[in-house]
Coordinates of N, CA and C in Angstrom, one line a residue:
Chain A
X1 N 13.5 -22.0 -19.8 CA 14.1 -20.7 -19.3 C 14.2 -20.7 -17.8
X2 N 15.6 -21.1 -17.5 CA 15.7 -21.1 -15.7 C 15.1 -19.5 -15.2
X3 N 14.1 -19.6 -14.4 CA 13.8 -18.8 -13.2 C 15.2 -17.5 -12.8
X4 N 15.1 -17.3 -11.5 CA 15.8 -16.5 -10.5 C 16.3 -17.8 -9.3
X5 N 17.8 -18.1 -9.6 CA 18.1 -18.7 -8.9 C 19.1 -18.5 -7.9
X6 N 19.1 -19.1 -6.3 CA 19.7 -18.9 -5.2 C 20.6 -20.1 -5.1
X7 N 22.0 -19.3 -4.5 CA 22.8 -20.8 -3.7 C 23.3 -19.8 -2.4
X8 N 23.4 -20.8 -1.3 CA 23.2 -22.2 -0.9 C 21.6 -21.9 -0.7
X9 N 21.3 -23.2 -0.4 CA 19.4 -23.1 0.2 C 19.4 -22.7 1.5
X10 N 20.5 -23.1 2.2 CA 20.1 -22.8 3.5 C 22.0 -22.6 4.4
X11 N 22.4 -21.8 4.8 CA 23.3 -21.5 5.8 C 23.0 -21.6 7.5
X12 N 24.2 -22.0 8.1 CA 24.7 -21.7 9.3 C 25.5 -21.4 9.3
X13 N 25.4 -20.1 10.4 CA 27.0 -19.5 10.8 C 26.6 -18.8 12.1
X14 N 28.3 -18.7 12.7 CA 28.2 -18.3 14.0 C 28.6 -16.7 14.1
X15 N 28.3 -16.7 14.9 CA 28.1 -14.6 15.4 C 29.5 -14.2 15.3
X16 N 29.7 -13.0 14.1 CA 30.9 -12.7 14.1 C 32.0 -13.4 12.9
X17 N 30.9 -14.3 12.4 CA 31.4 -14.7 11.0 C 31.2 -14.0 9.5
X18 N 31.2 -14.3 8.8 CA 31.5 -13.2 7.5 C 30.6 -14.6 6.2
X19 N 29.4 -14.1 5.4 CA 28.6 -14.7 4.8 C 28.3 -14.3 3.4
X20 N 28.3 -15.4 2.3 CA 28.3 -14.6 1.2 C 27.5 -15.5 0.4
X21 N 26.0 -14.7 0.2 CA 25.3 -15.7 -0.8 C 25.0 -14.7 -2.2
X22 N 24.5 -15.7 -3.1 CA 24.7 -15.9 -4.6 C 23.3 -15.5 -5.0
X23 N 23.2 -15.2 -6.3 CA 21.7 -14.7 -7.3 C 22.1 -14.4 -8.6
X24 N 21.3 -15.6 -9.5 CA 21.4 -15.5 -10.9 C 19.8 -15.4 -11.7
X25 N 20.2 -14.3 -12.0 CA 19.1 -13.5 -12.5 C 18.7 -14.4 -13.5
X26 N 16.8 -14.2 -13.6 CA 15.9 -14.9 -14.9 C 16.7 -14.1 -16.3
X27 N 16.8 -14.7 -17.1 CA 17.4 -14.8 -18.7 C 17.0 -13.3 -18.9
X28 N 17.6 -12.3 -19.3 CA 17.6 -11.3 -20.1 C 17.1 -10.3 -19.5
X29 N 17.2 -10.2 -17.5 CA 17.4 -9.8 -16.7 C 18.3 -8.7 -16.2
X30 N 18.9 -7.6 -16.4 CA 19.9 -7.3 -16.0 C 20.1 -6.4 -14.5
X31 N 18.7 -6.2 -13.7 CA 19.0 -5.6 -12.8 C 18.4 -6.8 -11.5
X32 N 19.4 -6.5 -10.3 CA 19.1 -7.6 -9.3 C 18.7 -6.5 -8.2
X33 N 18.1 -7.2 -7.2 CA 17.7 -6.3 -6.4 C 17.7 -7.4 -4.7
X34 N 18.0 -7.3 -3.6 CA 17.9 -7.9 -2.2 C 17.2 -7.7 -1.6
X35 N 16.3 -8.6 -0.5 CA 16.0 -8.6 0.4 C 15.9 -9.2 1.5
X36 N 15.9 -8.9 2.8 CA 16.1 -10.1 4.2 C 14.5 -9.4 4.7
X37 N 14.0 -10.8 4.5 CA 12.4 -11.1 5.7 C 12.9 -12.0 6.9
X38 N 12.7 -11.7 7.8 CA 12.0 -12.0 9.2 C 11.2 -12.5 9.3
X39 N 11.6 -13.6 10.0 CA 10.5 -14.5 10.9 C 8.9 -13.2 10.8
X40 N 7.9 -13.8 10.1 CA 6.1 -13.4 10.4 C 6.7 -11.6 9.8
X41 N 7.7 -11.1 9.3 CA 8.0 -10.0 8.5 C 7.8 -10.0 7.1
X42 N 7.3 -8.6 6.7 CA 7.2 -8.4 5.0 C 9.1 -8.4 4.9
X43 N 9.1 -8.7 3.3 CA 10.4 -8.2 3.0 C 11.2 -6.6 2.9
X44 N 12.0 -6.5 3.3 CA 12.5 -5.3 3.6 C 13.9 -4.9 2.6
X45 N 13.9 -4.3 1.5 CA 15.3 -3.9 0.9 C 16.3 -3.3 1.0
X46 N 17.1 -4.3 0.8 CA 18.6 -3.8 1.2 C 19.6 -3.1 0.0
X47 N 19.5 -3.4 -0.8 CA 19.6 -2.9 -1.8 C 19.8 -3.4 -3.2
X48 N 20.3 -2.7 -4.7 CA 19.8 -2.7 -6.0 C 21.1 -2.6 -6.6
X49 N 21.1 -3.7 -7.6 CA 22.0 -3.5 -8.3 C 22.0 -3.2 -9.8
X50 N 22.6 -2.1 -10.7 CA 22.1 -2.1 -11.8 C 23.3 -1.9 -12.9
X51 N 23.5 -2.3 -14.2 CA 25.3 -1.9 -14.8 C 26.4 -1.6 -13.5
X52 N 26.4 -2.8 -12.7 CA 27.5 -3.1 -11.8 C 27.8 -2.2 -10.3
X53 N 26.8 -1.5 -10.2 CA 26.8 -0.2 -9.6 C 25.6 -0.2 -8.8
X54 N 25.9 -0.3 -7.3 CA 24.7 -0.1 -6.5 C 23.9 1.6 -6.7
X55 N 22.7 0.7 -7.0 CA 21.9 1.9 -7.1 C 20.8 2.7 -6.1
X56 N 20.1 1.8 -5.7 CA 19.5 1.8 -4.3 C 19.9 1.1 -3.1
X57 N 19.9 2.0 -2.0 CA 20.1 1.0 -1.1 C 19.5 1.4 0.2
X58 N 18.9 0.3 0.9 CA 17.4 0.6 2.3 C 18.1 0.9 3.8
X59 N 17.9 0.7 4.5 CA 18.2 1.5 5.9 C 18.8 0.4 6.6
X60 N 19.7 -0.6 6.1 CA 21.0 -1.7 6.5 C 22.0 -1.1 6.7
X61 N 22.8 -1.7 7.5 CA 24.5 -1.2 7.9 C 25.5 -1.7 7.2
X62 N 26.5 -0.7 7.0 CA 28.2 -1.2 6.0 C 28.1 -2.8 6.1
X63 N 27.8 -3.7 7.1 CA 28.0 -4.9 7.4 C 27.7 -5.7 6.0
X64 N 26.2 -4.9 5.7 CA 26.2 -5.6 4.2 C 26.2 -4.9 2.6
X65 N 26.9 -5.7 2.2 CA 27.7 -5.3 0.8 C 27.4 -6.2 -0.2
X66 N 27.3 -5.7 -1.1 CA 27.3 -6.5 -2.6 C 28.1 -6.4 -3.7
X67 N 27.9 -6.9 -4.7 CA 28.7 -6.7 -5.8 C 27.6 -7.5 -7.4
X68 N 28.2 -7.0 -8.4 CA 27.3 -7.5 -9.4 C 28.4 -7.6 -10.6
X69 N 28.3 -8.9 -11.1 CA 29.1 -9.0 -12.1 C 28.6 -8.5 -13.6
X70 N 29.9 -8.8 -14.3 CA 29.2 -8.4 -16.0 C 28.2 -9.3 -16.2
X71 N 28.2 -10.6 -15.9 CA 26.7 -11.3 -16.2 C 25.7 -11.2 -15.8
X72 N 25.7 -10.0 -15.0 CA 24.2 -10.0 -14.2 C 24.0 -10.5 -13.1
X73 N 24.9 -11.5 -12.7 CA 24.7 -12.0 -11.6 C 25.3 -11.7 -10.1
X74 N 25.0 -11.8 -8.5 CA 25.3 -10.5 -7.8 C 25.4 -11.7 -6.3
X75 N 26.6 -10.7 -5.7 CA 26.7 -11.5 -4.3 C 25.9 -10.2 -3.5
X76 N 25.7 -11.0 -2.1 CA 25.5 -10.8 -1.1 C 26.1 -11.0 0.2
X77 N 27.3 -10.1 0.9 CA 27.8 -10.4 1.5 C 28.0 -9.9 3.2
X78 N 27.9 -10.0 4.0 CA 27.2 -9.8 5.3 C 28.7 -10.3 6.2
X79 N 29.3 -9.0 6.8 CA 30.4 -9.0 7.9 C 30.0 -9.5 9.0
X80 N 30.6 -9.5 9.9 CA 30.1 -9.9 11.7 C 29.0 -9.8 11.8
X81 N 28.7 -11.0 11.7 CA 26.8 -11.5 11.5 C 26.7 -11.0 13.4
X82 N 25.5 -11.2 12.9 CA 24.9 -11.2 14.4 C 23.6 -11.9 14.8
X83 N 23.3 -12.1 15.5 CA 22.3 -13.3 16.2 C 20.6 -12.1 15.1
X84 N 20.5 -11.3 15.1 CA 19.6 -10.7 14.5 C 19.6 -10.6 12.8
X85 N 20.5 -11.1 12.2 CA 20.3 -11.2 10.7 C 20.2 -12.7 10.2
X86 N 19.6 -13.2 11.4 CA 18.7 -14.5 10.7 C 17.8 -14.4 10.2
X87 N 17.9 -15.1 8.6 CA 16.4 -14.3 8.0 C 16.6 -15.4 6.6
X88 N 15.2 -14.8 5.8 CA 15.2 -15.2 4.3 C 15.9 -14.2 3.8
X89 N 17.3 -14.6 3.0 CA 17.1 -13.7 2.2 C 16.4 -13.9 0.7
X90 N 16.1 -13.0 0.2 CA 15.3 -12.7 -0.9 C 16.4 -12.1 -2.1
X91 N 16.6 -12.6 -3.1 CA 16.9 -12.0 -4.1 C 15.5 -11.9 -5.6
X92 N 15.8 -10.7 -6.4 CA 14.6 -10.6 -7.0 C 15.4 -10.1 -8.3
X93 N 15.1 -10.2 -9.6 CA 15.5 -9.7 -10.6 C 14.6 -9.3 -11.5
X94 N 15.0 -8.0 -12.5 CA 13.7 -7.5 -13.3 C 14.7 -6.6 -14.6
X95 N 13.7 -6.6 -15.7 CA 14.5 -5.6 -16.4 C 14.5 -4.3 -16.5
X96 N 15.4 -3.7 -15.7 CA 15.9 -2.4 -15.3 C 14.9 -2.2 -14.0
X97 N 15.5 -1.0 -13.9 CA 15.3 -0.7 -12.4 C 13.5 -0.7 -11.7
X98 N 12.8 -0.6 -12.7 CA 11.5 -0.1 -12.3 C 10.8 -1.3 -13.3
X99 N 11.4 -2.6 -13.4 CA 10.9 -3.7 -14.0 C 10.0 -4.8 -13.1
X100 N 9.4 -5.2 -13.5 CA 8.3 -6.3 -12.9 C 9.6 -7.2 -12.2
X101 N 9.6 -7.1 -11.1 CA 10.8 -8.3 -10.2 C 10.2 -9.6 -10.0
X102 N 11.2 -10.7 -10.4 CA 10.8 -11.9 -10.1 C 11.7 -12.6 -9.5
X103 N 11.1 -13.4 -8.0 CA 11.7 -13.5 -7.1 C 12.5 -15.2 -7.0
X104 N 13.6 -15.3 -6.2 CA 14.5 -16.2 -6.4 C 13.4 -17.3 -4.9
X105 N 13.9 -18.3 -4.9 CA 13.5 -19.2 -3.8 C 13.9 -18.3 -2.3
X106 N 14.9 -18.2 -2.4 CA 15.8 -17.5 -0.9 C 16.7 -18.1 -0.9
X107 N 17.3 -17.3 0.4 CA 18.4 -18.4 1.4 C 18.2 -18.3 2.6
X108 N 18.2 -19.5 3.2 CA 17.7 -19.1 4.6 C 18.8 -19.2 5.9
X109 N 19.2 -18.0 6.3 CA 20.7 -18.6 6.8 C 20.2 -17.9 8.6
X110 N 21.2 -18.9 9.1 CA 20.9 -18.8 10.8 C 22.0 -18.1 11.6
X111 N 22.5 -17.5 12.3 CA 22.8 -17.0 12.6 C 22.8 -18.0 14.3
X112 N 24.3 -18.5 15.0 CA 24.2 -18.8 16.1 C 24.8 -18.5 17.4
Chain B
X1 N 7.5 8.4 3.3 CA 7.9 7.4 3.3 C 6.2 6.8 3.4
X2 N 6.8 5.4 2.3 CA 5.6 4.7 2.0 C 5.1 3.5 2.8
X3 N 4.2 3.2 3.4 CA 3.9 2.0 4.7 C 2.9 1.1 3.7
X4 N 3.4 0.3 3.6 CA 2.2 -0.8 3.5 C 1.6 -1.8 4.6
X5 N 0.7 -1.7 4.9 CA -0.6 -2.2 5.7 C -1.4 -3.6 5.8
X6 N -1.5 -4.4 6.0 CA -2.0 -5.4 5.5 C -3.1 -6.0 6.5
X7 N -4.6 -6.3 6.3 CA -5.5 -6.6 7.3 C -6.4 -7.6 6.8
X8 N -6.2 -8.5 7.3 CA -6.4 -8.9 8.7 C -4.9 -9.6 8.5
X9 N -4.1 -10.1 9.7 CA -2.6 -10.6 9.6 C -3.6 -12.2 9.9
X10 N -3.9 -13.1 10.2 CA -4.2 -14.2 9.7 C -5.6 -13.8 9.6
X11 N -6.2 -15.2 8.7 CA -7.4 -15.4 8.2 C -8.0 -16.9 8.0
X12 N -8.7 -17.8 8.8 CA -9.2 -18.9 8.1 C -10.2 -19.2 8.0
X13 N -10.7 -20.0 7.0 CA -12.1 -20.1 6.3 C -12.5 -21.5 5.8
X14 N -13.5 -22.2 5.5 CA -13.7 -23.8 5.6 C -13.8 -22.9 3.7
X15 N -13.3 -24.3 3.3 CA -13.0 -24.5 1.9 C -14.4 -24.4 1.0
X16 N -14.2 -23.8 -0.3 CA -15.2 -23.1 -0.9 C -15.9 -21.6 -0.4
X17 N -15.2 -21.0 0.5 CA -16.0 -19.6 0.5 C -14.8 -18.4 0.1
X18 N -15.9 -17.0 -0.2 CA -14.8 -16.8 -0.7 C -14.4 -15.5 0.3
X19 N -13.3 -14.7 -0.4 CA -13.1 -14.3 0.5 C -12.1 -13.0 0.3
X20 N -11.6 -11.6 1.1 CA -10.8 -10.3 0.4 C -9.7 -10.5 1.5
X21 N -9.0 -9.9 1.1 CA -7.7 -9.7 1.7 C -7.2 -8.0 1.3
X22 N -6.8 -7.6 3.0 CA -6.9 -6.2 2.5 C -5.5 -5.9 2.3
X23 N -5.1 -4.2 1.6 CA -4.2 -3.7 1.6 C -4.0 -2.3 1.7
X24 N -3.4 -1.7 2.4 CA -3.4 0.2 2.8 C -1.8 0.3 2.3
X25 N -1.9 1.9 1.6 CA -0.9 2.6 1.4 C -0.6 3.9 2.0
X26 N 0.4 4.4 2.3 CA 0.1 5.8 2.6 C 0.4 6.9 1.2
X27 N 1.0 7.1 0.7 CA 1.6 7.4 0.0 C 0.9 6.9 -1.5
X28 N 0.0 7.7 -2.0 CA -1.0 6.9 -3.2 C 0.0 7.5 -4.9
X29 N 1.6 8.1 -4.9 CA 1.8 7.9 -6.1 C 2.7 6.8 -6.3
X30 N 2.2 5.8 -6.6 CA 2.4 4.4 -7.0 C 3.0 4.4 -8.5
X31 N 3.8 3.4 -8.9 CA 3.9 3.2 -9.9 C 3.2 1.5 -10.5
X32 N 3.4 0.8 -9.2 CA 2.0 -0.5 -9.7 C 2.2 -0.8 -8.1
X33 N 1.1 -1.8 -7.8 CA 1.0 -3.2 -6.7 C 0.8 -3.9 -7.4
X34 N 1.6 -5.6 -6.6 CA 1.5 -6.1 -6.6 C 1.2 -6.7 -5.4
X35 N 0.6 -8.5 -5.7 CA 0.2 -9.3 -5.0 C 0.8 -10.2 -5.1
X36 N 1.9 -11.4 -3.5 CA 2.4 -12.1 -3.9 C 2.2 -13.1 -2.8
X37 N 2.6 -14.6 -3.4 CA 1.8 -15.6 -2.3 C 3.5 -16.3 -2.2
X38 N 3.5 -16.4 -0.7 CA 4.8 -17.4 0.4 C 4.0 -18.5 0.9
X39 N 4.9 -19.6 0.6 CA 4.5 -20.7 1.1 C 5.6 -20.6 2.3
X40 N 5.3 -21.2 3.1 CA 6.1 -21.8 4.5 C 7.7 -21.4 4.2
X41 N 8.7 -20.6 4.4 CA 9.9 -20.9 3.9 C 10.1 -21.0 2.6
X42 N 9.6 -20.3 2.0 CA 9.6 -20.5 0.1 C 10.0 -19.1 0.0
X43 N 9.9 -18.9 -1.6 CA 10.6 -17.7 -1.7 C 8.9 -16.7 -2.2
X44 N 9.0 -15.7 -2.9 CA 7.6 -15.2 -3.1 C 7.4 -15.9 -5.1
X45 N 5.9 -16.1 -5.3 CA 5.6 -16.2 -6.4 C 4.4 -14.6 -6.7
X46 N 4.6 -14.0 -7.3 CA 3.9 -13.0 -8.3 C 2.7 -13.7 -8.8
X47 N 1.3 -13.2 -8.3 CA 0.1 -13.6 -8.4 C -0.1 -12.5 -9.5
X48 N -0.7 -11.3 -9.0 CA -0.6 -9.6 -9.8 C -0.3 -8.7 -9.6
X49 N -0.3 -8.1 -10.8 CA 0.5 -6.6 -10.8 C -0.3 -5.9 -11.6
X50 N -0.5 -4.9 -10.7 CA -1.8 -3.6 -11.3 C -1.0 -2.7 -11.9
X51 N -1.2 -1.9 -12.7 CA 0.0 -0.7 -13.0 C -1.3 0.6 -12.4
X52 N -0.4 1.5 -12.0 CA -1.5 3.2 -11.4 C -2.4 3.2 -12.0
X53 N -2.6 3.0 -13.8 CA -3.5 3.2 -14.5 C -4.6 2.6 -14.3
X54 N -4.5 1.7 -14.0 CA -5.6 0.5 -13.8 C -6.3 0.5 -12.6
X55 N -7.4 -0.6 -12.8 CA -8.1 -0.3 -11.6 C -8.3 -2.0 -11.3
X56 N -7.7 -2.6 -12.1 CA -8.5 -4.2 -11.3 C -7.4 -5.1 -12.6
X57 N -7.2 -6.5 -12.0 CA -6.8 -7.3 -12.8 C -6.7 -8.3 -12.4
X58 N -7.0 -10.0 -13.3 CA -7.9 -10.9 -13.0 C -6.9 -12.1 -13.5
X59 N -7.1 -13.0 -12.9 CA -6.5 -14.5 -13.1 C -6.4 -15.7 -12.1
X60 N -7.5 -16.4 -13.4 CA -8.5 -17.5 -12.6 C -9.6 -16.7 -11.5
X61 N -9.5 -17.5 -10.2 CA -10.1 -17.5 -9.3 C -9.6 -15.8 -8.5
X62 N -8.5 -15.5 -9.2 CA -8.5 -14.0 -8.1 C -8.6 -13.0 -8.8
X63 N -9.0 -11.9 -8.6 CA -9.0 -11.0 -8.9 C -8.6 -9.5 -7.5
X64 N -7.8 -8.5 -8.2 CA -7.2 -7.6 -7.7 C -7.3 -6.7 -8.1
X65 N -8.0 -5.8 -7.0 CA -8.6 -4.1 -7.3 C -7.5 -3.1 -7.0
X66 N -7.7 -2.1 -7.6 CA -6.7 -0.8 -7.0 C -7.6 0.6 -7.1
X67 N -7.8 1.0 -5.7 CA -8.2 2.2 -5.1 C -7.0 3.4 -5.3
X68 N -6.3 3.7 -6.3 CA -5.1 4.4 -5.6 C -5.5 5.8 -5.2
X69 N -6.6 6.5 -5.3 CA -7.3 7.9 -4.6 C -6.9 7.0 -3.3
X70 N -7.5 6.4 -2.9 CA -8.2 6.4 -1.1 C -6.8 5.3 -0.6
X71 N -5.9 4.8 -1.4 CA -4.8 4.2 -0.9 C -4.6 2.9 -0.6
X72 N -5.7 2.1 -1.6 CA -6.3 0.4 -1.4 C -6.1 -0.2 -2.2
X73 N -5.6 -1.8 -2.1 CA -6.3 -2.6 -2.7 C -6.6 -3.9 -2.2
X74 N -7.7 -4.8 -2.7 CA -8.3 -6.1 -2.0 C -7.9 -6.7 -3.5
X75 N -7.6 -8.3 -2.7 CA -7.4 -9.0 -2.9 C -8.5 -10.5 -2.7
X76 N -9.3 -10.6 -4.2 CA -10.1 -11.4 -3.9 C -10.1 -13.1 -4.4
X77 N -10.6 -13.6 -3.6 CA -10.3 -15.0 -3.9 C -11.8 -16.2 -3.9
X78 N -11.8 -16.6 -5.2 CA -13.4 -17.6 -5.1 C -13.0 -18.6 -4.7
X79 N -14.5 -19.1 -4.5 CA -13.9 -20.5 -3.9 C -12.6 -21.4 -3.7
X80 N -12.5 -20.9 -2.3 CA -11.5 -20.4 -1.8 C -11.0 -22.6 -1.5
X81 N -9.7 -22.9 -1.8 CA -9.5 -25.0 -1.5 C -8.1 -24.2 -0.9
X82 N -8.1 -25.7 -0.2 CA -6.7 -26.2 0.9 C -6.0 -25.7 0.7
X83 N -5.5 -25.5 -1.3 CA -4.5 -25.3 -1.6 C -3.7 -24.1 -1.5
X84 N -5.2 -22.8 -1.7 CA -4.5 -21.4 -1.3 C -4.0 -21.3 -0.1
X85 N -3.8 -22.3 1.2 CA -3.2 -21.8 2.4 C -2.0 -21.5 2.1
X86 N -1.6 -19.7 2.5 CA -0.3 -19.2 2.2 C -0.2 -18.2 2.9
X87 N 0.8 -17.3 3.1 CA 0.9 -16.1 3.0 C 0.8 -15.5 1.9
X88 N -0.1 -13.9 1.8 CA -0.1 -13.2 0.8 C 0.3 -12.3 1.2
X89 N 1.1 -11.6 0.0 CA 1.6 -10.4 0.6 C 1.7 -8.9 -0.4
X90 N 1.2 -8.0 0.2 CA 0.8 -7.1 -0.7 C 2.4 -5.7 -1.1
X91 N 2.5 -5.4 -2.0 CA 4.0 -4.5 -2.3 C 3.3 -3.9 -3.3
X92 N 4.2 -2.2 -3.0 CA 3.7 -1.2 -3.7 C 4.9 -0.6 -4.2
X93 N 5.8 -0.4 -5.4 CA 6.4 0.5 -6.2 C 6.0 2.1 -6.1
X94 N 6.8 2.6 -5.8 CA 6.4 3.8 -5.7 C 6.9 4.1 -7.2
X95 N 6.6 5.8 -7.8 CA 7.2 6.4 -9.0 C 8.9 7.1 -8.1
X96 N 9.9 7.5 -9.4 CA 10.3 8.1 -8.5 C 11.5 7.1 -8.7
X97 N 11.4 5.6 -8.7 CA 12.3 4.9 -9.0 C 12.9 4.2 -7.5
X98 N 12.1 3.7 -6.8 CA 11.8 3.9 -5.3 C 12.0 1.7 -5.3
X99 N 12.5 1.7 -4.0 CA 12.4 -0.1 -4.0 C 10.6 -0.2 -3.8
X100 N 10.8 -1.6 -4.0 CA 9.4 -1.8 -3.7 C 9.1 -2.4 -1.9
X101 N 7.9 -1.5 -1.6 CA 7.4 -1.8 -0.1 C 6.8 -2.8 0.2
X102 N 6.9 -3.3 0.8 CA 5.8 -4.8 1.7 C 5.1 -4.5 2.5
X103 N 4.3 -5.3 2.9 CA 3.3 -5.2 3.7 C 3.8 -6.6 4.4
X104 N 3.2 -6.8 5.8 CA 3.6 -8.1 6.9 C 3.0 -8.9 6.2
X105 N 1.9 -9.1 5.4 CA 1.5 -10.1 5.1 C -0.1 -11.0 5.6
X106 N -0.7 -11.6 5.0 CA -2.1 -12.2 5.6 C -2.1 -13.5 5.6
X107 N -2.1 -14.4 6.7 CA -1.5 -15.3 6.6 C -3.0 -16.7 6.6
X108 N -3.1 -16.9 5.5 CA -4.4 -17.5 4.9 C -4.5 -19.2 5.2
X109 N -5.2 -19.8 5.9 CA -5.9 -21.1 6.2 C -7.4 -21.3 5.5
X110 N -7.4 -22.1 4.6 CA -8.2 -22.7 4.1 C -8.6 -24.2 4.4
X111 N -9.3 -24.5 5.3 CA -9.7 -25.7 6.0 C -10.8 -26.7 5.2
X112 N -10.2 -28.2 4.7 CA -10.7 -28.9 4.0 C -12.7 -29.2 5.3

């Protein structure tokens, strides 16, 4: 039974570019949820996806957006980066909203 | 709004002793903590998860208490090898339907 898995493992991109990472939820999973940690930072959430429909979402700007398909599986997408949204992101999946979350590897993208 | 706390932010100790790792909440109606261990650039692995009801839960060498009156929990570890050097990081679920909070993290050296 595959985990919570991420693509790519690792990005580069330059300031004012537009970024879009991936999260496929552990088997029988239906709600996803994001997070971006900081260098020596706890994880911080950005927000929750649940029946295709953001449900939660943390104290981030329009810049970033998501989406979640019928399979449960959910982008992450981030407009005119900026030299400050270099980070892990974290994706995490659980069943329904207030489910035990199990966390994906990351992506660790840079920002230059 | 709920803060998670985490003390001491690093910790190292010569291999075989043992040892707590703290956690503060402000906000004590929880729906569980958990406890989760980062390796270097990894993503988080789920050590434990207490639910409100409980007061302590165990596996292997660690064991994890929950104070939720006074807003605590420790995180204990026996004979403590190499291998636990990690970050741990403590996250609390609020009720309510709330993302889950982090703490910075305790960033653990275990010296052969």
């Amino acid at each position: 039974d595959a985990g919570v898995t991420q693509s790519p493992t690792h990005l580069i991109k330059t300031r004012g570019q537009q970024v879009t990472l991936r999260c496929s939820p552990k088997s029988g999973h239906d709600t996803v949820s994001w997070y971006q940690q900081a260098l020596g930072q706890g994880p911080q959430f950005i927000f929750q996806y649940y029946e295709e429909e953001e449900r939660q979402r943390g104290n981030f700007p329009d810049r970033f957006s998501g989406h979640q398909f019928p399979n449960y599986s959910s982008e992450l997408n981030v407009n005119a980066l900026l030299l400050g949204d270099s980070a892990l992101y974290l994706c995490a999946s659980s069943l329904n909203t207030i489910g035990h979350q199990y966390f994906g590897p990351g992506t660790r993208l840079t920002v230059t | 709004k709920q803060e998670v706390t985490q003390i001491p932010a690093a910790l190292s100790v010569p291999e075989g002793e043992n040892l707590v790792l703290n956690c503060s909440f402000t906000d004590s109606a929880i729906y569980n903590l958990q406890w989760f261990r980062q390796d270097p650039g990894k993503g988080l692995t789920s050590l434990l998860l207490i639910q409100s009801s409980q007061r302590e839960q165990t596996s292997g060498r660690l064991n994890a208490s929950l104070d939720k009156s006074s807003g605590r929990s420790t995180l204990y570890i026996a004979a403590s090898q190499p291998g636990d050097s990690a970050t741990y990081l403590c996250a609390v679920l609020n009720s309510g339907n709330t993302p889950l909070v982090f703490g910075k993290g305790t960033r653990l050296s275990v010296i052969a």
